Coordinates of C-alpha atoms and ligand atoms in Angstrom, one line a residue:
M10 CA -11.4 -9.8 -47.1
E11 CA -11.1 -6.5 -45.2
P12 CA -11.4 -7.2 -41.2
H13 CA -14.4 -5.5 -39.8
I14 CA -13.4 -3.9 -36.4
A15 CA -15.8 -2.4 -33.7
L16 CA -14.4 0.3 -31.3
L17 CA -15.8 1.5 -28.0
P18 CA -14.4 4.8 -26.5
S19 CA -15.7 5.4 -22.9
A20 CA -16.4 9.1 -22.1
G21 CA -14.6 12.3 -22.4
M22 CA -12.8 14.1 -25.0
G23 CA -9.4 12.7 -23.9
H24 CA -11.1 9.3 -24.5
L25 CA -12.9 10.2 -27.6
M26 CA -10.1 12.0 -29.5
P27 CA -7.7 9.1 -29.9
F28 CA -10.6 6.8 -30.7
L29 CA -11.7 8.9 -33.5
R30 CA -8.0 9.1 -34.8
L31 CA -7.7 5.2 -34.7
A32 CA -10.9 4.5 -36.1
A33 CA -9.5 6.8 -39.0
M34 CA -6.3 5.0 -39.1
L35 CA -8.0 1.7 -39.3
A36 CA -10.3 2.8 -42.1
S37 CA -7.8 4.1 -44.0
R38 CA -5.7 0.7 -43.8
N39 CA -8.6 -1.2 -45.5
C40 CA -10.5 -2.0 -42.2
K41 CA -14.3 -2.1 -42.2
V42 CA -14.9 0.2 -38.8
T43 CA -18.1 0.3 -36.5
L44 CA -17.4 2.9 -33.9
L45 CA -19.9 2.4 -30.9
T46 CA -21.0 5.5 -29.3
A47 CA -22.3 5.6 -25.6
Q48 CA -25.6 7.5 -25.3
P49 CA -26.2 9.9 -24.0
T50 CA -22.8 11.5 -24.4
V51 CA -21.7 13.4 -20.9
S52 CA -20.4 16.6 -22.7
A53 CA -21.6 18.9 -25.5
A54 CA -18.1 18.4 -27.1
E55 CA -18.6 15.0 -27.2
S56 CA -21.9 15.0 -29.3
N57 CA -20.7 17.7 -31.8
H58 CA -17.0 15.9 -32.4
L59 CA -19.1 12.6 -33.1
N60 CA -21.6 14.4 -35.6
S61 CA -18.7 16.3 -37.4
F62 CA -16.1 13.1 -37.5
F63 CA -19.3 10.9 -39.0
S64 CA -20.1 13.7 -41.7
V65 CA -16.5 13.7 -43.0
H66 CA -16.1 9.9 -42.4
P67 CA -19.2 8.2 -43.9
H68 CA -17.7 4.9 -44.6
I69 CA -17.2 4.6 -40.8
Q70 CA -20.5 3.1 -39.2
R71 CA -22.0 4.6 -36.4
L72 CA -23.9 2.3 -34.0
D73 CA -25.5 3.8 -30.7
F74 CA -25.3 2.1 -27.7
H75 CA -27.8 3.4 -25.2
V76 CA -26.2 2.9 -21.8
V77 CA -28.5 2.2 -18.6
P78 CA -28.5 5.2 -16.3
L79 CA -26.9 4.6 -12.9
Q80 CA -29.5 3.8 -10.1
T81 CA -28.0 5.6 -7.7
S82 CA -27.1 9.1 -8.8
N83 CA -24.0 10.7 -7.1
P84 CA -24.4 14.3 -7.5
H85 CA -20.7 15.0 -6.1
G86 CA -19.2 12.1 -8.3
D87 CA -17.1 13.0 -11.4
P88 CA -19.7 12.8 -14.4
F89 CA -17.3 11.2 -16.5
F90 CA -16.3 8.2 -14.1
L91 CA -19.9 8.0 -13.5
Q92 CA -20.4 7.4 -17.1
F93 CA -17.6 5.1 -17.2
E94 CA -19.6 2.8 -14.6
A95 CA -22.8 3.2 -16.4
I96 CA -21.0 1.8 -19.7
I97 CA -19.4 -1.1 -17.7
R98 CA -22.9 -2.0 -16.0
S99 CA -24.5 -1.8 -19.3
V100 CA -22.0 -4.6 -21.0
H101 CA -25.0 -7.2 -21.2
L102 CA -26.3 -4.9 -23.8
L103 CA -23.3 -5.4 -26.1
P104 CA -23.5 -8.9 -27.0
P105 CA -26.8 -8.7 -29.3
L106 CA -25.4 -5.0 -30.7
L107 CA -22.1 -6.9 -31.7
S108 CA -23.4 -9.8 -33.0
S109 CA -25.8 -7.9 -35.3
L110 CA -23.3 -6.5 -37.3
S111 CA -22.6 -7.6 -41.2
P112 CA -20.3 -8.8 -41.8
P113 CA -19.5 -10.3 -38.4
I114 CA -16.7 -8.4 -36.4
S115 CA -13.3 -10.0 -35.7
A116 CA -11.9 -7.7 -33.2
L117 CA -13.1 -5.3 -30.6
F118 CA -11.2 -2.5 -29.0
L119 CA -12.1 -1.1 -25.8
D120 CA -11.1 1.9 -24.0
I121 CA -8.8 1.2 -20.8
A122 CA -11.5 2.8 -18.8
A123 CA -14.1 -0.1 -19.5
A124 CA -11.6 -2.8 -20.3
T125 CA -13.5 -4.9 -17.6
C126 CA -16.1 -5.3 -20.2
V127 CA -14.1 -7.8 -21.9
D128 CA -14.8 -10.0 -18.5
Q129 CA -18.3 -10.7 -19.5
L130 CA -17.8 -10.4 -23.4
A131 CA -14.8 -12.8 -23.4
D132 CA -17.1 -15.6 -22.1
H133 CA -20.2 -14.9 -24.3
P134 CA -21.3 -17.9 -26.5
S135 CA -22.2 -15.5 -29.4
L136 CA -18.9 -13.7 -29.7
S137 CA -15.8 -15.4 -31.0
I138 CA -13.7 -12.4 -31.4
S139 CA -10.3 -10.8 -30.3
Y140 CA -10.1 -8.2 -27.9
Y141 CA -7.8 -5.2 -27.6
I142 CA -7.3 -2.3 -25.2
L143 CA -6.5 1.1 -26.2
S144 CA -4.6 2.9 -23.6
T145 CA -5.4 6.3 -23.5
T146 CA -2.2 7.3 -21.1
S147 CA 1.2 7.2 -21.3
A148 CA 3.1 3.8 -21.4
R149 CA 4.5 4.8 -17.7
F150 CA 1.2 5.5 -16.0
F151 CA 0.0 2.3 -17.9
S152 CA 2.8 0.1 -16.5
L153 CA 1.7 1.2 -13.1
L154 CA -1.7 0.2 -14.0
T155 CA -1.0 -3.4 -14.8
H156 CA 0.3 -4.1 -11.0
L157 CA -2.4 -2.2 -9.4
P158 CA -4.5 -5.1 -8.3
H159 CA -1.7 -6.7 -6.5
L160 CA -0.4 -3.6 -5.1
T161 CA -0.9 -2.1 -1.3
L162 CA -0.1 1.4 -1.8
E163 CA 1.8 3.4 1.2
S164 CA 2.2 6.9 1.2
S165 CA 4.8 6.7 3.6
C166 CA 7.5 5.5 1.1
E167 CA 9.5 7.6 -1.2
N168 CA 9.6 5.1 -4.1
L169 CA 7.7 1.9 -5.6
K170 CA 9.9 -0.6 -7.3
L171 CA 8.1 -3.5 -9.3
H172 CA 9.9 -6.2 -10.7
G173 CA 11.0 -5.7 -14.6
L174 CA 9.7 -2.0 -14.5
P175 CA 11.7 1.6 -13.9
S176 CA 10.8 2.6 -10.3
F177 CA 7.9 4.9 -9.7
S178 CA 8.0 8.1 -7.2
I179 CA 5.3 7.7 -4.8
S180 CA 4.6 11.4 -5.0
N181 CA 3.6 11.2 -8.6
I182 CA 0.7 8.4 -7.7
P183 CA -2.6 10.3 -7.9
P184 CA -4.0 10.6 -4.3
P185 CA -7.3 8.8 -4.8
L186 CA -5.4 5.6 -5.6
F187 CA -4.4 5.3 -1.9
N188 CA -8.3 5.2 -1.1
P189 CA -9.4 1.5 -2.1
Q190 CA -13.0 3.0 -1.7
N191 CA -12.6 5.7 -4.2
L192 CA -14.6 5.0 -7.7
F193 CA -11.4 6.2 -9.7
T194 CA -9.5 3.5 -7.8
T195 CA -12.3 0.5 -7.8
Q196 CA -12.6 1.2 -11.8
L197 CA -8.9 1.3 -12.4
I198 CA -8.1 -1.8 -10.3
S199 CA -11.2 -3.8 -12.2
N200 CA -9.9 -2.4 -15.7
A201 CA -6.2 -3.6 -14.7
R202 CA -7.5 -7.1 -13.8
A203 CA -9.0 -7.4 -17.5
I204 CA -5.6 -6.5 -19.2
S205 CA -4.1 -9.9 -19.4
R206 CA -7.3 -11.1 -21.1
V207 CA -6.8 -9.4 -24.4
K208 CA -4.5 -9.8 -27.4
G209 CA -2.9 -6.4 -27.3
V210 CA -2.8 -3.2 -25.8
V211 CA -2.6 -0.5 -28.7
S212 CA -1.0 3.0 -27.3
N213 CA -1.0 6.6 -28.7
T214 CA 3.0 6.7 -27.9
F215 CA 6.2 5.9 -29.6
H216 CA 9.2 3.9 -29.2
W217 CA 11.9 6.6 -28.8
F218 CA 9.6 8.6 -26.4
E219 CA 9.1 6.1 -23.8
A220 CA 11.7 3.4 -24.8
E221 CA 12.6 2.0 -21.4
T222 CA 9.1 1.5 -20.2
I223 CA 7.8 -0.1 -23.6
E224 CA 10.9 -2.5 -23.6
A225 CA 10.1 -3.2 -20.1
L226 CA 6.3 -4.1 -20.8
N227 CA 7.4 -6.3 -24.0
S228 CA 10.4 -7.9 -22.1
G229 CA 8.3 -11.0 -20.6
K230 CA 10.4 -9.9 -17.2
T231 CA 7.1 -8.3 -15.4
S232 CA 5.6 -10.2 -12.6
I233 CA 2.5 -10.2 -14.3
T234 CA 2.0 -11.8 -17.8
L235 CA 1.1 -9.0 -20.2
P236 CA -0.1 -8.9 -23.6
Q237 CA 1.8 -7.3 -26.4
F238 CA 2.2 -3.5 -25.8
L239 CA 1.7 -1.8 -29.2
P240 CA 2.9 1.7 -29.5
I241 CA 1.8 3.6 -32.5
G242 CA 1.6 7.1 -32.0
P243 CA 1.5 10.0 -32.2
F244 CA -1.9 9.4 -33.5
K245 CA -2.4 11.4 -36.8
P246 CA -5.0 14.0 -36.7
Y247 CA -8.4 13.1 -38.5
E248 CA -10.1 15.5 -41.2
D249 CA -12.1 18.0 -39.4
P250 CA -13.7 20.6 -41.5
G251 CA -14.1 24.3 -40.4
K252 CA -11.6 26.9 -38.7
C253 CA -11.7 28.4 -35.5
A254 CA -11.6 32.0 -34.7
S255 CA -8.4 32.0 -32.6
L256 CA -6.4 30.5 -35.7
S257 CA -7.5 34.1 -37.5
W258 CA -5.8 35.8 -34.6
L259 CA -2.7 33.8 -34.5
D260 CA -2.2 34.5 -38.1
E261 CA -1.3 38.0 -37.3
Q262 CA 1.1 37.3 -34.8
P263 CA 4.9 36.6 -35.3
A264 CA 6.4 33.3 -35.7
K265 CA 7.2 31.3 -32.2
S266 CA 5.7 34.4 -30.2
V267 CA 2.6 32.9 -28.7
V268 CA 2.4 30.5 -25.7
Y269 CA -1.0 28.3 -25.7
V270 CA -2.6 27.7 -22.6
S271 CA -5.2 25.0 -22.0
F272 CA -5.4 22.7 -19.2
G273 CA -7.8 20.3 -21.0
S274 CA -11.2 19.6 -21.6
R275 CA -12.2 19.0 -17.9
T276 CA -10.4 20.9 -15.6
A277 CA -12.4 23.4 -13.5
M278 CA -10.2 26.2 -11.9
S279 CA -10.9 28.5 -9.2
K280 CA -11.4 32.0 -9.5
D281 CA -8.8 32.9 -7.4
Q282 CA -6.3 30.6 -9.5
I283 CA -7.8 32.0 -12.9
K284 CA -6.7 35.4 -11.6
E285 CA -3.3 34.6 -10.9
I286 CA -2.7 32.8 -14.3
G287 CA -3.9 36.0 -15.9
E288 CA -1.7 38.2 -13.9
G289 CA 1.1 36.0 -14.6
L290 CA 0.6 35.9 -18.1
L291 CA 0.7 39.7 -18.3
K292 CA 3.4 40.0 -16.3
S293 CA 5.5 37.8 -18.4
K294 CA 5.2 39.9 -21.6
Q295 CA 4.8 37.2 -23.9
K296 CA 1.8 36.8 -26.4
F297 CA -0.8 34.3 -25.4
L298 CA -3.6 32.3 -26.5
W299 CA -5.8 31.1 -23.5
V300 CA -8.6 28.4 -23.7
L301 CA -10.1 28.8 -20.2
K302 CA -12.6 26.3 -18.7
S303 CA -14.6 26.8 -15.4
V304 CA -16.7 23.7 -15.2
I305 CA -16.3 20.0 -15.6
V306 CA -18.9 19.2 -17.8
D307 CA -19.1 22.0 -20.9
K308 CA -23.0 21.5 -20.8
V309 CA -23.5 23.5 -17.6
E310 CA -20.9 26.4 -18.7
E311 CA -23.1 29.8 -18.5
T312 CA -20.6 32.1 -16.9
E313 CA -19.5 34.9 -19.0
L314 CA -15.8 35.3 -19.6
Q315 CA -15.9 38.4 -17.9
E316 CA -17.2 36.9 -15.0
L317 CA -14.9 34.0 -14.9
V318 CA -11.7 36.1 -15.5
G319 CA -12.7 39.4 -13.6
R320 CA -13.6 42.6 -15.4
S321 CA -10.3 44.6 -14.7
L322 CA -8.4 41.7 -15.8
L323 CA -10.1 41.0 -18.9
E324 CA -9.8 45.0 -19.7
K325 CA -6.2 44.7 -19.0
I326 CA -5.5 41.9 -21.2
E327 CA -7.8 43.7 -24.1
E328 CA -5.9 46.8 -23.4
K329 CA -2.3 45.5 -23.8
K330 CA -3.3 43.7 -27.0
Q331 CA -1.1 40.8 -25.6
G332 CA -3.4 37.9 -25.6
I333 CA -6.9 36.4 -26.2
V334 CA -8.6 34.3 -23.7
V335 CA -11.4 32.2 -25.3
K336 CA -13.7 29.6 -23.4
E337 CA -15.4 28.0 -26.7
W338 CA -13.8 24.6 -28.0
V339 CA -10.7 25.4 -30.2
K340 CA -9.0 23.2 -32.6
Q341 CA -6.0 22.5 -30.7
E342 CA -4.1 20.3 -33.0
E343 CA -4.1 23.1 -35.5
I344 CA -3.3 25.7 -33.1
L345 CA -0.2 23.5 -32.3
T346 CA 0.7 23.4 -35.4
H347 CA 0.7 27.5 -36.3
H348 CA 3.9 28.8 -36.8
A349 CA 3.1 31.5 -34.4
I350 CA 3.2 29.0 -31.6
G351 CA 6.2 29.0 -29.3
G352 CA 5.2 27.1 -26.1
F353 CA 2.2 25.1 -24.7
F354 CA 1.4 25.9 -21.2
S355 CA -0.6 22.5 -20.3
H356 CA -1.7 20.4 -17.7
C357 CA -0.3 17.5 -19.4
G358 CA -3.3 15.1 -20.5
W359 CA -1.6 12.5 -22.3
N360 CA -3.1 13.6 -25.8
S361 CA -2.2 17.1 -25.4
A362 CA 1.5 15.9 -24.6
M363 CA 1.4 13.6 -28.0
E364 CA 0.1 16.4 -29.8
A365 CA 3.0 18.6 -28.7
A366 CA 5.5 16.0 -29.3
Q367 CA 4.3 15.4 -32.7
R368 CA 4.9 18.9 -33.7
G369 CA 8.1 19.7 -31.5
V370 CA 6.2 22.3 -29.4
P371 CA 7.7 22.7 -25.8
M372 CA 5.8 22.3 -23.0
L373 CA 5.3 23.9 -19.5
A374 CA 3.4 21.3 -17.5
W375 CA 1.3 22.2 -14.8
T376 CA 0.1 18.6 -13.5
L377 CA -3.5 18.6 -11.7
N378 CA -5.1 15.2 -11.2
G379 CA -5.1 11.8 -12.5
D380 CA -2.2 10.3 -14.6
Q381 CA -0.8 14.0 -15.5
R382 CA 2.4 13.6 -13.2
F383 CA 3.5 10.4 -14.7
N384 CA 3.0 12.0 -18.6
A385 CA 5.0 15.1 -17.2
E386 CA 7.6 12.9 -16.0
V387 CA 8.0 11.3 -19.8
V388 CA 7.5 15.2 -21.3
E389 CA 10.6 16.2 -18.9
K390 CA 12.9 13.4 -19.3
A391 CA 12.3 13.4 -23.3
G392 CA 13.4 17.0 -23.3
L393 CA 9.7 18.0 -24.6
G394 CA 9.9 20.7 -21.6
L395 CA 9.5 21.7 -18.0
W396 CA 7.8 20.7 -15.0
P397 CA 7.9 22.7 -11.7
K398 CA 7.0 19.5 -9.6
H399 CA 6.3 21.7 -6.5
W400 CA 3.0 23.6 -8.1
G401 CA 1.3 20.2 -6.7
W402 CA -2.1 18.7 -7.4
L403 CA -5.2 20.9 -8.7
G404 CA -6.0 23.0 -5.6
E405 CA -3.5 21.9 -3.2
R406 CA -2.1 25.6 -3.4
L407 CA -2.6 28.7 -5.1
V408 CA 0.2 28.9 -7.7
K409 CA 1.1 32.8 -7.7
S410 CA 1.4 35.0 -10.9
E411 CA 5.0 35.6 -10.0
E412 CA 5.6 31.7 -10.4
I413 CA 3.8 31.6 -13.5
E414 CA 5.3 34.4 -14.9
E415 CA 9.0 33.2 -14.2
K416 CA 8.3 29.8 -15.5
I417 CA 6.5 31.2 -18.8
E418 CA 9.6 33.5 -19.6
E419 CA 11.7 30.3 -19.2
L420 CA 9.8 28.3 -21.4
M421 CA 9.6 31.0 -24.2
Q422 CA 12.9 32.8 -24.0
D423 CA 15.4 29.8 -23.1
H424 CA 16.2 28.6 -26.5
K425 CA 17.6 25.2 -25.4
F426 CA 13.6 24.1 -24.5
R427 CA 13.1 25.0 -28.5
S428 CA 15.7 23.1 -29.7
M429 CA 15.1 20.0 -27.5
A430 CA 11.5 20.0 -28.3
Q431 CA 12.4 20.4 -31.9
K432 CA 14.3 16.8 -31.6
V433 CA 11.3 15.4 -29.9
G434 CA 9.2 16.3 -33.3
E435 CA 12.2 14.8 -35.6
E436 CA 11.8 11.6 -33.6
A437 CA 8.0 11.5 -33.8
K438 CA 8.1 12.0 -37.4
R439 CA 11.0 9.1 -37.8
A440 CA 8.7 6.8 -36.0
W441 CA 6.0 7.3 -38.8
E442 CA 8.5 6.9 -41.7
I443 CA 8.6 3.9 -43.7
G444 CA 10.1 1.4 -41.4
G445 CA 10.0 3.8 -38.2
T446 CA 8.9 2.0 -35.1
S447 CA 5.1 3.2 -35.1
E448 CA 4.4 2.5 -38.8
K449 CA 5.9 -1.1 -38.3
V450 CA 3.7 -1.7 -35.3
V451 CA 0.6 -0.7 -37.1
G452 CA 1.7 -3.4 -39.9
Q453 CA 1.8 -5.9 -37.4
I454 CA -1.6 -4.9 -35.8
I455 CA -3.3 -5.1 -39.2
E456 CA -2.0 -8.3 -40.0
M457 CA -2.9 -9.5 -36.3
L458 CA -6.6 -8.3 -37.2
K459 CA -6.6 -10.3 -40.5
L460 CA -6.2 -13.9 -38.3
Ligands
BUP195 BR1 -10.1 21.9 -24.0 C1 -9.7 21.4 -25.8 N1 -10.1 21.7 -28.1 O1 -10.8 23.5 -26.9 P1 -6.3 15.7 -22.9 C2 -9.3 20.2 -25.9 N2 -8.9 19.6 -27.2 O2 -9.2 20.2 -29.6 P2 -8.2 15.7 -21.0 C3 -9.5 20.6 -28.4 O3 -9.0 17.4 -26.5 P3 -8.2 13.6 -19.8 C4 -10.0 22.3 -26.8 O4 -6.1 18.3 -28.4 C5 -6.8 16.8 -26.9 O5 -6.9 16.0 -28.2 C6 -7.2 18.4 -27.3 O6 -7.3 15.5 -24.0 C7 -8.6 18.1 -27.5 O7 -6.9 16.1 -21.8 C8 -8.1 16.5 -26.1 O8 -5.0 16.4 -23.2 C9 -8.0 16.5 -24.7 O9 -5.7 14.1 -22.9 O10 -8.6 14.6 -20.9 O11 -9.4 16.7 -21.9 O12 -8.1 16.3 -19.8 O13 -8.8 13.8 -18.5 O14 -8.8 12.1 -20.2 O15 -6.6 13.2 -19.9

């Protein structure tokens, strides 16, 4: 009989997208899939994507999970972290929901951002199922997470050496992790504690891309006993109807002439920094497609493009016909697949990095927060692009237009980046061929799910 699997993403597009891809993949491999949708969603992008996903995947069941709002509202807290917290605190509502499913589920995939839910679920008498985690970050950052509950981080050291793992540079560790009171830190620590309770950790990476870390995680030589790490990336896109307007503009551009610029779904940049980026892009003389976000949550985005970019800069961009700026949601995967794209100027969110790797698009990484410096390390080491480390974290300093101009030129004109990225794309494809590393691990997961 086909196994019935439930999946529980947390909040934010960086978490929802890999869950939707995993759901579609499991459903295409003879699993019955139920996707739990935490309600209300934080962003409009999440609710729009859920609606369009279920409309084209009617065989995947939707089960709304109404989370209890947090009692103490913190207007200064990151709304996505607050939603992770609300999901975790609503875990008591899950057993009746999950046990109402028919046929009964045999496994639940939890988001790494809410993995601590397993602590309550695994001991619940009505649920006798297996638990998996979907890690939405690089294997490299995940490997640090595994040890987080046992670490005292010292910013005065240069490197961190953990038994059995490649060493870490302290300057790449997100600053909130040095503050044990920070919500990001407390959540990560309790989620990390839960890792040892699951049967496997599924990850959107592939063996060739992060071989050293993946082998270390599965070596049994780390000081903490870990479940199997299961790399099955790059995740394949799911069917998503419709076209976005930016693609029509790309159709008119020469092959590999355009740099795609996007810093993810939830990075709000200052107006000064936006201005420097715009000036830098213009000075680089390269064509560009720039997706601009000025707020963390899209529901509160009301500012007009002209106000964000500044009237004179926007006029200059329009006059020179060198590029376009949009603030709407775009179909990033289709953009990265387009023949006109020659480079990706990105914050190095893990999904973005994997989407570029899959298509062999070279990246210019500007790491802004969270796991991004770890991700950029992987990108740089694999030959997928360049990373000016000295640009720092978001807001640490104003990165000037001349610096941006120089790096964009390097990305688009130095052909070594193109050929190295192409090699990454070939290896990514190989991982999915019959007998390829990711394809084999998926087969293994399906067998585990049938048990
Ligand atoms: Br913006 C944007 N279209 O307009 P990351 C993003 N995406 O398809 P983030 C679009 O959202 P976290 C848009 O392809 C990727 O799958 C993009 O995830 C897609 O970054 C996803 O790259 C964004 O991991 O999430 O949003 O910063 O903070 O969790 O890394």
